Coordinates of C-alpha atoms in Angstrom, one line a residue:
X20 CA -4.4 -5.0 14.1
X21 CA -1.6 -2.2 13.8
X22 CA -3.0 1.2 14.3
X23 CA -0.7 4.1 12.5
X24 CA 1.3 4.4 16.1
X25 CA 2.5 0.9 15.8
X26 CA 2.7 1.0 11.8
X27 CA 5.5 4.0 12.2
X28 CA 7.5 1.5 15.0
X29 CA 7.9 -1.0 12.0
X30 CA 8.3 1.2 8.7
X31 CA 10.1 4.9 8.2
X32 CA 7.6 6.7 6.7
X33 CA 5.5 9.4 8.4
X34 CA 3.0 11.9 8.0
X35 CA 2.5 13.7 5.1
X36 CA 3.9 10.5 3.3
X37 CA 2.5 7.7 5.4
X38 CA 0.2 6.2 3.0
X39 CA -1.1 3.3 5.5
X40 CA -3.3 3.8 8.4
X41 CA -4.1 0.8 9.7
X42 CA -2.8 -3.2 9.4
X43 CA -5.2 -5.8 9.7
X44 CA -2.4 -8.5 9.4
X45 CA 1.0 -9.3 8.7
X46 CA 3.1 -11.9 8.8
X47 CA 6.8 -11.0 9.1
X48 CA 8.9 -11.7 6.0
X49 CA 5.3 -13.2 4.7
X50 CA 3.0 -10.8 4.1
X51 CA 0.1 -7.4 5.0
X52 CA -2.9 -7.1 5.0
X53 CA -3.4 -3.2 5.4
X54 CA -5.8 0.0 4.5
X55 CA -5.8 3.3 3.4
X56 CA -8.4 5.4 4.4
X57 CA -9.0 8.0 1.2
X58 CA -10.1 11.3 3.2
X59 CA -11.0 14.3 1.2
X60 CA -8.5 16.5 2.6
X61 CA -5.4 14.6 1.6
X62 CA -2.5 17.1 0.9
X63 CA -2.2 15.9 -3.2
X64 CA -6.2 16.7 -3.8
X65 CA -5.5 20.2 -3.5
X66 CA -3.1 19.9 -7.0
X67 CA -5.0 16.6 -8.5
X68 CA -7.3 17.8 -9.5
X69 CA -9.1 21.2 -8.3
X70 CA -12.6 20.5 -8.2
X71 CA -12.4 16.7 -9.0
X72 CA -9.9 15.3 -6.8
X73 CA -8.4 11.8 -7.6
X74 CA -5.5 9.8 -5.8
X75 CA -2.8 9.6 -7.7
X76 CA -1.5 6.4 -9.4
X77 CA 2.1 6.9 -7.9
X78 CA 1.0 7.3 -4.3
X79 CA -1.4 4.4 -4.7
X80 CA 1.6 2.7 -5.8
X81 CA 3.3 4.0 -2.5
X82 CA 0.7 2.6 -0.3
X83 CA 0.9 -0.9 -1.4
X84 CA 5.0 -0.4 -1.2
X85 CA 4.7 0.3 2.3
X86 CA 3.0 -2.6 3.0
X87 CA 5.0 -4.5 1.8
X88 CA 7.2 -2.6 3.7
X89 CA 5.9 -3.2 7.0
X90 CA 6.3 -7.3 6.0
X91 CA 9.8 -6.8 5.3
X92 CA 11.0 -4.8 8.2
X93 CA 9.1 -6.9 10.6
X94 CA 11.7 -9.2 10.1
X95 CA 13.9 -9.3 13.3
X96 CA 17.3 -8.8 10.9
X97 CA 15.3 -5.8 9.2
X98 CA 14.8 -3.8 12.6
X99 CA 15.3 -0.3 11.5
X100 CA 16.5 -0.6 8.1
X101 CA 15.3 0.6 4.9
X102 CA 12.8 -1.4 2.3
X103 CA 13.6 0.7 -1.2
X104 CA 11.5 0.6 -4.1
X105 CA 13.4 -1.2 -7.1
X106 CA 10.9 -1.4 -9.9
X107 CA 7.3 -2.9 -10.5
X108 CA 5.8 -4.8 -13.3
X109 CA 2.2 -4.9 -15.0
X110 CA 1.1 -2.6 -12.9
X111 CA -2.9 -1.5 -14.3
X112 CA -5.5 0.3 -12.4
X113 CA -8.9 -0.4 -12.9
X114 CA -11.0 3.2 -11.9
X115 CA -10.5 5.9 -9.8
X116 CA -9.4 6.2 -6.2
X117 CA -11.6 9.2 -4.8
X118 CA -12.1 10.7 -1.6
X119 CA -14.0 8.6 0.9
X120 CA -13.0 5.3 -0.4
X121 CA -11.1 3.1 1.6
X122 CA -8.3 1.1 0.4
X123 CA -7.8 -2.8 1.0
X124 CA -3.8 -3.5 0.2
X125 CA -2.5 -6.9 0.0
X126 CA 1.2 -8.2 -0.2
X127 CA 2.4 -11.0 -0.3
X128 CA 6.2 -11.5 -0.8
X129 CA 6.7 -14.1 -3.3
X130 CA 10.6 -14.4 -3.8
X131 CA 13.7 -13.5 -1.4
X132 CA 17.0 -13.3 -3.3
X133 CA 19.1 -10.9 -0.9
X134 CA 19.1 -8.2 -0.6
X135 CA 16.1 -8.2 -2.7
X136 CA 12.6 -9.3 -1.8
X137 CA 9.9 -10.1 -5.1
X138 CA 6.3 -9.0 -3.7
X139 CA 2.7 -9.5 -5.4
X140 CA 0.2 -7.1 -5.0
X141 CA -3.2 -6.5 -5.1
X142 CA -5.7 -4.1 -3.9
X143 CA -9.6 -3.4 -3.8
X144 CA -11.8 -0.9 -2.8
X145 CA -13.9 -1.6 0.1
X146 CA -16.1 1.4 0.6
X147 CA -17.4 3.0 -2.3
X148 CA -20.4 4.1 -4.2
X149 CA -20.0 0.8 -6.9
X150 CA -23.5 -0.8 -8.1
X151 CA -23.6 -3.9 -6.4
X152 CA -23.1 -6.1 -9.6
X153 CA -19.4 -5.1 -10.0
X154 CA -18.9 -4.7 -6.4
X155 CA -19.8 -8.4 -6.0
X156 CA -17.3 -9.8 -8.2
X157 CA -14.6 -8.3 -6.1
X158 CA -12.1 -7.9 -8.4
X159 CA -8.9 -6.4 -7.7
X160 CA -8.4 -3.0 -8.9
X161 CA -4.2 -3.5 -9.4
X162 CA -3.4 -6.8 -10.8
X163 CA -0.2 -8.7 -11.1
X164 CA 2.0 -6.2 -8.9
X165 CA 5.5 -7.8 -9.2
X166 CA 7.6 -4.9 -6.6
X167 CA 11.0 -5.3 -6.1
X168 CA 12.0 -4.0 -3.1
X169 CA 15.7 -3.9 -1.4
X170 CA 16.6 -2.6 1.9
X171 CA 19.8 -0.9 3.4
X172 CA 21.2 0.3 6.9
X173 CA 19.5 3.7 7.5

């Protein structure tokens, strides 16, 4: 387990736009296993939307992209380097992300053609007010994520 200390040795991002907190697993050049905690005073509720907050679909986007970041630049060779986002494919979200839920992302990187890296994502919602019949089918919320992500020398 990475707590948001160890996340920032591994990836570049930081606070406001660190969009992971914690990482339950990763396997370098592999893939994560990591969370976002949705707290009601994230900086973008106060602009999407006033009085009925949702996350939006770009930073939901972000979170998974950084981790699949953080399996990329676990790598030894990717120490301190960029990961950059080059496009994403079939990309469908399934409800609302609002605050209090918590964020399950999974990546797993499916194709490594350098400098590029092919990732498939998905990611569920483990903490929210569901009824029980649709949270026990645990179906992803994002399905068929294809990222493309590249990396550089900061």
């Amino acid at each position: 387990m990475l707590n948001k200390e160890e996340i920032k040795e591994i990836i570049p991002q930081r606070d406001p736009f660190l969009m992971i907190d914690e990482v339950e697993e990763y396997v370098p050049g592999e893939s994560c296993v990591a969370y976002k905690n949705v707290d009601e005073n994230e900086w973008y509720f106060k602009g999407h939307f006033p009085g009925n907050p949702i996350m939006p679909g770009v930073l939901i986007t972000e979170s998974l992209a950084q981790a699949g970041a953080v399996a990329i630049l676990s790598m030894p060779e990717n120490k301190g380097k960029n990961a950059l986002f080059g496009g994403i494919n079939n990309m469908k979200f399934k409800k609302m992300v609002l605050p209090g839920d918590r964020l399950k992302l999974e990546v797993k990187i499916i194709k490594r053609t350098l400098p590029f890296f092919t990732l498939i994502s998905s990611f569920l919602d483990v903490n929210t007010a569901l009824p029980s019949s649709i949270r026990a089918k645990k179906l992803p919320w994002v399905l068929s994520i294809l990222f493309i992500l590249s990396f550089e020398n900061e």
